[in-house]
Amino acid sequence: MKTIKVNVVTPDGPVYESDVEMVSTKAQSGELGILPGHIPLVAPLAIGVVRLKKEGKTELVAVSGGFLEVRPDQVTILAQTAEKASDIDVERAIRAKERAEQRMHDQHAEHIDFRRAELALQRAINRLAVSEGKK
Ligand code: ATP
């Protein structure tokens, strides 16, 4: 079966590298599925999951925005943060979720940045879903 090389990198370093049969992820414009030989493309990513199909299995990586660059033989994902499902600290994500929910609840207090809390909540929910394999 044909494969395409995938690299997921963050400012802290590489997170994932492999040859896979298909990559699917959530661009800001919607879901994208990439097979080997895909036309070149650059797209901004949303907070979401990168699904990597390999030898009949699907691996998941949580990303919190960034860019996807597709070339016919290679996909590069430059993510703000990225974690493989097995590297996600569930307790930490639960605490981050609770903190963000509290901040959104307290939004009437002028110093609370609602959008920032909302994004933190999305990151936490995404990490929890990816760690449970639900995405
Ligand atoms: P927190 O409030 O727990 O730091 P956050 O969403 O604000 O959550 P980020 O700024 O997105 O955290 O990430 C900071 C760094 O911590 C990144 O390297 C990211 O990969 C890592 N990270 C954040 N949350 C988790 C988690 N639950 N499990 C593993 N790594 C995490």
mmCIF file of C-alpha atoms in Angstrom, residues 23-118:
data_model
loop_
_atom_site.group_PDB
_atom_site.id
_atom_site.type_symbol
_atom_site.label_atom_id
_atom_site.label_comp_id
_atom_site.label_asym_id
_atom_site.label_seq_id
_atom_site.Cartn_x
_atom_site.Cartn_y
_atom_site.Cartn_z
ATOM 1 C CA VAL A 23 -3.796 11.538 7.384
ATOM 2 C CA SER A 24 -7.003 13.231 8.394
ATOM 3 C CA THR A 25 -7.358 16.370 10.416
ATOM 4 C CA LYS A 26 -9.422 19.449 11.025
ATOM 5 C CA ALA A 27 -8.380 22.527 9.101
ATOM 6 C CA GLN A 28 -10.075 25.819 9.983
ATOM 7 C CA SER A 29 -12.085 25.361 6.768
ATOM 8 C CA GLY A 30 -13.233 21.838 7.669
ATOM 9 C CA GLU A 31 -12.125 18.217 7.725
ATOM 10 C CA LEU A 32 -9.262 17.238 5.418
ATOM 11 C CA GLY A 33 -8.287 13.749 4.325
ATOM 12 C CA ILE A 34 -4.868 13.327 2.721
ATOM 13 C CA LEU A 35 -3.697 10.321 0.774
ATOM 14 C CA PRO A 36 -0.297 9.804 -0.905
ATOM 15 C CA GLY A 37 -0.024 11.994 -4.027
ATOM 16 C CA HIS A 38 -2.320 14.731 -2.711
ATOM 17 C CA ILE A 39 -1.962 18.093 -4.420
ATOM 18 C CA PRO A 40 0.244 20.618 -2.575
ATOM 19 C CA LEU A 41 -1.649 22.562 0.040
ATOM 20 C CA VAL A 42 -1.112 24.815 3.034
ATOM 21 C CA ALA A 43 -3.945 25.185 5.540
ATOM 22 C CA PRO A 44 -4.337 26.634 9.024
ATOM 23 C CA LEU A 45 -5.383 24.055 11.597
ATOM 24 C CA ALA A 46 -8.020 24.234 14.292
ATOM 25 C CA ILE A 47 -7.754 22.741 17.785
ATOM 26 C CA GLY A 48 -8.438 19.104 17.013
ATOM 27 C CA VAL A 49 -7.064 15.696 16.284
ATOM 28 C CA VAL A 50 -4.709 14.385 13.638
ATOM 29 C CA ARG A 51 -5.657 10.816 12.686
ATOM 30 C CA LEU A 52 -2.879 8.712 11.213
ATOM 31 C CA LYS A 53 -3.895 5.483 9.536
ATOM 32 C CA LYS A 54 -1.192 2.889 9.451
ATOM 33 C CA GLU A 55 -1.298 -0.886 8.942
ATOM 34 C CA GLY A 56 -5.010 -1.061 9.735
ATOM 35 C CA LYS A 57 -4.695 0.966 12.948
ATOM 36 C CA THR A 58 -5.386 4.641 13.626
ATOM 37 C CA GLU A 59 -3.075 6.667 15.844
ATOM 38 C CA LEU A 60 -4.268 9.970 17.289
ATOM 39 C CA VAL A 61 -2.359 13.181 17.989
ATOM 40 C CA ALA A 62 -4.008 16.154 19.706
ATOM 41 C CA VAL A 63 -3.008 19.528 18.215
ATOM 42 C CA SER A 64 -3.951 23.030 19.271
ATOM 43 C CA GLY A 65 -3.742 24.939 16.029
ATOM 44 C CA GLY A 66 -0.892 25.606 13.620
ATOM 45 C CA PHE A 67 -0.348 24.827 9.966
ATOM 46 C CA LEU A 68 -0.561 21.836 7.696
ATOM 47 C CA GLU A 69 1.688 21.663 4.644
ATOM 48 C CA VAL A 70 1.032 18.949 2.085
ATOM 49 C CA ARG A 71 3.477 17.924 -0.611
ATOM 50 C CA PRO A 72 2.892 14.851 -2.817
ATOM 51 C CA ASP A 73 5.171 12.639 -0.690
ATOM 52 C CA GLN A 74 5.149 14.450 2.653
ATOM 53 C CA VAL A 75 2.822 16.075 5.162
ATOM 54 C CA THR A 76 4.253 18.475 7.716
ATOM 55 C CA ILE A 77 2.173 19.683 10.626
ATOM 56 C CA LEU A 78 3.604 22.668 12.438
ATOM 57 C CA ALA A 79 1.539 22.755 15.607
ATOM 58 C CA GLN A 80 1.517 25.157 18.537
ATOM 59 C CA THR A 81 1.299 22.087 20.786
ATOM 60 C CA ALA A 82 0.908 18.412 19.939
ATOM 61 C CA GLU A 83 0.611 15.277 22.056
ATOM 62 C CA LYS A 84 0.242 11.636 21.104
ATOM 63 C CA ALA A 85 -2.779 10.076 22.857
ATOM 64 C CA SER A 86 -0.512 8.026 25.124
ATOM 65 C CA ASP A 87 1.438 11.139 26.217
ATOM 66 C CA ILE A 88 -1.609 13.066 27.406
ATOM 67 C CA ASP A 89 -1.750 13.705 31.131
ATOM 68 C CA VAL A 90 -5.454 13.208 31.803
ATOM 69 C CA GLU A 91 -5.411 14.703 35.309
ATOM 70 C CA ARG A 92 -3.745 17.836 33.969
ATOM 71 C CA ALA A 93 -6.316 18.178 31.197
ATOM 72 C CA ILE A 94 -9.165 17.749 33.706
ATOM 73 C CA ARG A 95 -7.667 20.493 35.894
ATOM 74 C CA ALA A 96 -7.215 22.775 32.862
ATOM 75 C CA LYS A 97 -10.846 22.121 31.855
ATOM 76 C CA GLU A 98 -12.143 22.972 35.323
ATOM 77 C CA ARG A 99 -10.016 26.116 35.474
ATOM 78 C CA ALA A 100 -11.251 27.274 32.075
ATOM 79 C CA GLU A 101 -14.885 26.567 32.971
ATOM 80 C CA GLN A 102 -14.490 28.538 36.201
ATOM 81 C CA ARG A 103 -12.979 31.458 34.281
ATOM 82 C CA MET A 104 -15.804 31.455 31.781
ATOM 83 C CA HIS A 105 -18.282 31.323 34.624
ATOM 84 C CA ASP A 106 -16.565 34.329 36.223
ATOM 85 C CA GLN A 107 -16.535 36.236 32.937
ATOM 86 C CA HIS A 108 -18.454 39.178 34.367
ATOM 87 C CA ALA A 109 -15.258 40.050 36.220
ATOM 88 C CA GLU A 110 -13.636 42.518 33.874
ATOM 89 C CA HIS A 111 -10.152 41.069 33.984
ATOM 90 C CA ILE A 112 -11.262 37.691 32.623
ATOM 91 C CA ASP A 113 -10.383 37.158 28.978
ATOM 92 C CA PHE A 114 -13.350 35.062 27.841
ATOM 93 C CA ARG A 115 -11.884 34.024 24.479
ATOM 94 C CA ARG A 116 -8.668 32.898 26.112
ATOM 95 C CA ALA A 117 -10.581 30.761 28.621
ATOM 96 C CA GLU A 118 -12.722 29.350 25.802
#
